[in-house]
Structures are given as C-alpha cells and as structure tokens.
CSV table of C-alpha atoms in Angstrom, one decimal:
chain,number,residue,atom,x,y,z
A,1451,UNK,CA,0.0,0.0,0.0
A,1452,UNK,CA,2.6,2.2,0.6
A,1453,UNK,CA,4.9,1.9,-2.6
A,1454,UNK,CA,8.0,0.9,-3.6
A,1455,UNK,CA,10.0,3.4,-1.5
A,1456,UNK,CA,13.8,4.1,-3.4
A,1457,UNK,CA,15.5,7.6,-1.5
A,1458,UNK,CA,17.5,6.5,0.7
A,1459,UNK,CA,18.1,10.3,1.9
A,1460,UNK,CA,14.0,10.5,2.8
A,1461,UNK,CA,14.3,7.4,5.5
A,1462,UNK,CA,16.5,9.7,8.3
A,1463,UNK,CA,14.2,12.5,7.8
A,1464,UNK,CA,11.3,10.1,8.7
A,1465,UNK,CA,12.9,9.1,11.4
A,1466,UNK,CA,13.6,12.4,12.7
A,1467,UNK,CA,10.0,13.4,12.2
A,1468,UNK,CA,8.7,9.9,13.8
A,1469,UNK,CA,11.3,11.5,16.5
A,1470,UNK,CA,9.3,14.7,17.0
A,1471,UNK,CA,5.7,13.6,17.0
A,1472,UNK,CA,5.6,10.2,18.7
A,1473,UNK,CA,6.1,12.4,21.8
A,1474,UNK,CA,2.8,14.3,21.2
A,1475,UNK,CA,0.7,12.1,19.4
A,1476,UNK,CA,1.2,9.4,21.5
A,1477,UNK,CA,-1.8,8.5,23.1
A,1478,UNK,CA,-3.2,9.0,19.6
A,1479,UNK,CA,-2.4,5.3,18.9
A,1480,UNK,CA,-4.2,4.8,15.1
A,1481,UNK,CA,-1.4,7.5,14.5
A,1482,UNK,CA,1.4,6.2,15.9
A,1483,UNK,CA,0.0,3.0,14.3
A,1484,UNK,CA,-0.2,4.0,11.0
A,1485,UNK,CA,3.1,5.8,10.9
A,1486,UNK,CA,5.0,2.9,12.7
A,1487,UNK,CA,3.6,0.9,9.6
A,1488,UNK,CA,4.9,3.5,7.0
A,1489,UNK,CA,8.1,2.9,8.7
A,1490,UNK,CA,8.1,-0.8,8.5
A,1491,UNK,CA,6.9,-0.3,4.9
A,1492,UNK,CA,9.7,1.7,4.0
A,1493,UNK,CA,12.2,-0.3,5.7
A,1494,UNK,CA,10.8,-3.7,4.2
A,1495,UNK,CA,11.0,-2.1,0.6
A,1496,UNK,CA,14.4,-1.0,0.8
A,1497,UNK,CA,16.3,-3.4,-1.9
A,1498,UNK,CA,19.0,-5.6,0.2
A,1499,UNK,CA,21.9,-7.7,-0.8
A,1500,UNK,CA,20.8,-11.2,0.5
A,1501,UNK,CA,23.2,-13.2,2.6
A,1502,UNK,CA,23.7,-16.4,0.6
A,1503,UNK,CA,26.1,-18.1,3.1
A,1504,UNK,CA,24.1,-20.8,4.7
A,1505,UNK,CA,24.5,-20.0,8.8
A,1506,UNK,CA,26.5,-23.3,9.2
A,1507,UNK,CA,29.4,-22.1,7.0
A,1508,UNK,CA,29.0,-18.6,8.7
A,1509,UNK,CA,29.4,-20.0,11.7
A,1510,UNK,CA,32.7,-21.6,10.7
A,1511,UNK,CA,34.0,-18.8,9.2
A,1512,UNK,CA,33.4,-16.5,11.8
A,1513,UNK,CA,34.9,-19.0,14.6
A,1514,UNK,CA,37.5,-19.7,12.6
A,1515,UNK,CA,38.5,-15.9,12.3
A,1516,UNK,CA,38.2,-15.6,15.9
A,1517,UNK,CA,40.5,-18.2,16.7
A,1518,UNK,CA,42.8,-17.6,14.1
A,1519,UNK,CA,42.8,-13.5,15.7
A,1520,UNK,CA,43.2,-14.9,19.3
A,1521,UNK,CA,45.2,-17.8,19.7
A,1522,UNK,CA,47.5,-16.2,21.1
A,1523,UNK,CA,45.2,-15.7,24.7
A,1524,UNK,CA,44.2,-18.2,26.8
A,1525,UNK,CA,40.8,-19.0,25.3
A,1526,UNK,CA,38.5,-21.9,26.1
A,1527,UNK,CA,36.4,-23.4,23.7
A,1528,UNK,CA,33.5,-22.5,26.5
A,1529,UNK,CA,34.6,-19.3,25.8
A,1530,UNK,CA,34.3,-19.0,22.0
A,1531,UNK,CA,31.2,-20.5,22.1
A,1532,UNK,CA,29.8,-18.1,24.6
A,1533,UNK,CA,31.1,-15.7,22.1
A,1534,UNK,CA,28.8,-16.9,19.1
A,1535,UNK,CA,25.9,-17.7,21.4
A,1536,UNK,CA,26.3,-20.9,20.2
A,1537,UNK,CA,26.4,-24.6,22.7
A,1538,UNK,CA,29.8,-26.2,23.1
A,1539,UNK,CA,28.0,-29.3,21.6
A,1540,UNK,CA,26.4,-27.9,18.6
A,1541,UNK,CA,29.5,-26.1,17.9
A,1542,UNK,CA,31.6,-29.0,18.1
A,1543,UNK,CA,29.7,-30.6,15.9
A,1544,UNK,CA,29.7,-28.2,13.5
A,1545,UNK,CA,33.8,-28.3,13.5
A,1546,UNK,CA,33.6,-31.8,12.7
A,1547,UNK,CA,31.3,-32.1,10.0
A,1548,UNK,CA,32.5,-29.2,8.5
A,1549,UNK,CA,36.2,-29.1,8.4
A,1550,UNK,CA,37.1,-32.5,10.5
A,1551,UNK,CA,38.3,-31.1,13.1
A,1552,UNK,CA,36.8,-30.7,17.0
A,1553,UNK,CA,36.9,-26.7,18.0
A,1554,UNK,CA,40.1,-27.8,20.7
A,1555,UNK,CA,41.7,-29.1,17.7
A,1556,UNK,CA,41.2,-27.0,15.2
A,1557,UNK,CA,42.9,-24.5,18.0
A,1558,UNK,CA,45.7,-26.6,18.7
A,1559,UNK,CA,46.5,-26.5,15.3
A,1560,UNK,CA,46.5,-23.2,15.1
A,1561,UNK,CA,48.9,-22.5,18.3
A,1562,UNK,CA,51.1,-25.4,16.8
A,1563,UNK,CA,51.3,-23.9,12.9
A,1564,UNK,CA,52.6,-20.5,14.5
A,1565,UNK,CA,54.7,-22.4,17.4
A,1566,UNK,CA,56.6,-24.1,14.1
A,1567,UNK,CA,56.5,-20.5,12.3
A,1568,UNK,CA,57.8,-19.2,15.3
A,1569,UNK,CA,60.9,-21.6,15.8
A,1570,UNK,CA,61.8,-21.5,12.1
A,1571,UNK,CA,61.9,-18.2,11.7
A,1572,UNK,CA,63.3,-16.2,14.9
A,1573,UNK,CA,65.7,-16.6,17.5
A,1574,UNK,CA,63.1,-16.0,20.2
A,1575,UNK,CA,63.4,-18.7,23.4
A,1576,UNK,CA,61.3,-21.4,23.9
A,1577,UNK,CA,59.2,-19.9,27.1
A,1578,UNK,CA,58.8,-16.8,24.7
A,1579,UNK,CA,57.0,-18.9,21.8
A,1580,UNK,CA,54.8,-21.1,24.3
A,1581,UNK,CA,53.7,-17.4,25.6
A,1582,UNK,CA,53.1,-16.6,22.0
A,1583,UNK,CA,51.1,-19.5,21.5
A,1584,UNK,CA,48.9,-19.1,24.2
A,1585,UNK,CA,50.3,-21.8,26.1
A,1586,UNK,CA,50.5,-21.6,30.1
A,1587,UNK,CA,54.2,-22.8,30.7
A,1588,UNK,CA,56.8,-24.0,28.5
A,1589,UNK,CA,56.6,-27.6,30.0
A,1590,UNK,CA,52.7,-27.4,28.9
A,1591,UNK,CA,53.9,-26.3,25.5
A,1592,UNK,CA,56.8,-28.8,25.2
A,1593,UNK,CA,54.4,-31.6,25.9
A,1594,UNK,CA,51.9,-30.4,23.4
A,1595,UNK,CA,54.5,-29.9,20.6
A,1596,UNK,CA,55.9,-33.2,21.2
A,1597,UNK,CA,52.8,-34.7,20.6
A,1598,UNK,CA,51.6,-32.9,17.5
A,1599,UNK,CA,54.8,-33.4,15.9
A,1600,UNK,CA,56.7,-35.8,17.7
A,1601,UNK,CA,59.8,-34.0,18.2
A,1602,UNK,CA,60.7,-31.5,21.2
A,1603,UNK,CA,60.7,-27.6,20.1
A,1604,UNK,CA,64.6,-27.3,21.0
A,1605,UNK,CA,64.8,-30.1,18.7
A,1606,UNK,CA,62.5,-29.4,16.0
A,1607,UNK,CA,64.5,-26.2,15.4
A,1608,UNK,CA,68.1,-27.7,15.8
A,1609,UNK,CA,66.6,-30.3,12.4
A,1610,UNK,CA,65.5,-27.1,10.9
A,1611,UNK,CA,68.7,-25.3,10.7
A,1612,UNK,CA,70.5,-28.3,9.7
C-alpha cells in the first residue's frame, strides 16, 4: 500500500519526524499505528543484498576468524562459544562435519602452525613462543608440541637449521 520506497536520503528525515511527534501524538495510537507501519513499509521495501552463506558455513567462518585472531590468549572453547551464542556441543559438531576437526583441535592446530613458524623463523626462546602461542608454561607447550609433531621444540629447530 505504501509503494516501492527508493530515496535513501527521505528514510532519516522520517525518522527524525517519527522522533518529533511520537512524543505528542502518542496517546493517539491509530497514529502512531499508522506511521510505525509507514516505517516498516519503508524499511521492508528498501532493496537488500541477500546473505547467501548458509549459517553453518557462517558460523565456521566466523569461529575460525576468531580463533585464528586470538590464539595467542588463553581462550577456552567454552569461551568462543559463549562468544557466538552458540552450545559447546552444537559447535563441536559443526567443527567436525564441517572441516574434520573438533573446535580444541582445530585450536591446537592453530597454536602449533605459528609455534613451528615461530621456531623457524626467529631466534626468540622457547618460554617466549609457548607465551606466543597461548600456552601456560613451557613444559605445557613442550608436551603439546611433542605430541603434534613428535619431536621437542629445541629439537624441531636444531633439524631445521641443519
């Protein structure tokens, strides 16, 4: 009923009239019905650029991102889905259908990838790069890097040199 609405510069002055006279016309309520429904026309016509990313890959994306950005802290995967509003179950299942990987794992990787990064490419201390990495200590660290890639750090980066 109200028309395909197109000036984008018309919606704030609306707004800014809706503004102004809800105050005084508000206990006139077929008003402030009818021009709360002009709004919600005008809003509903506005062309939009759909979001074609089904949620599930969203959600990957996003969590992936935000691991990728904060690996570094000491971040729990309770955390990250308290984050995205999202359950630690649901989430984790999400990792593993989608990419084959729990959330804990996919963060472990992560911390390991720039662990290795770390002892190829600077002279920085062991302790240093398990800080880096978001790990508590550098026994915790030592443990976890020997298990990923079955080699100590200290060793992993003597092999490297050679």
């Amino acid at each position: 009923p109200y028309g395909y609405f197109l000036c984008m510069e018309e919606i704030p002055k609306i707004l800014q009239l809706f503004s102004q006279y809800k105050k005084r016309y508000l206990a006139n309520t077929e008003y402030f019905q009818m021009l709360s429904g002009t709004l919600l026309a005008l809003h509903k016509a506005q062309p939009r650029e759909f979001d074609t990313e089904p949620a599930t890959q969203r959600h990957i994306r996003e969590i992936t991102t935000y691991i990728d950005t904060y690996y570094h802290q000491n971040i729990t995967i309770e955390e990250i889905s308290a984050q995205f509003f999202l359950s630690r179950k649901y989430m984790r299942n999400l990792f593993v259908r989608q990419i084959g990987l729990s959330p804990k794992q996919y963060l472990q990787k992560v911390r390991m990838e720039k662990a290795e990064d770390l002892l190829k490419e600077t002279e920085y201390d062991i302790g240093a790069i398990a800080i880096a990495t978001g790990h508590s200590d550098v026994f915790a660290f030592s443990k976890a890097f020997k298990k990923y890639y079955g080699i100590s750090p200290s060793r992993y980066r003597q092999q490297y040199r050679k």
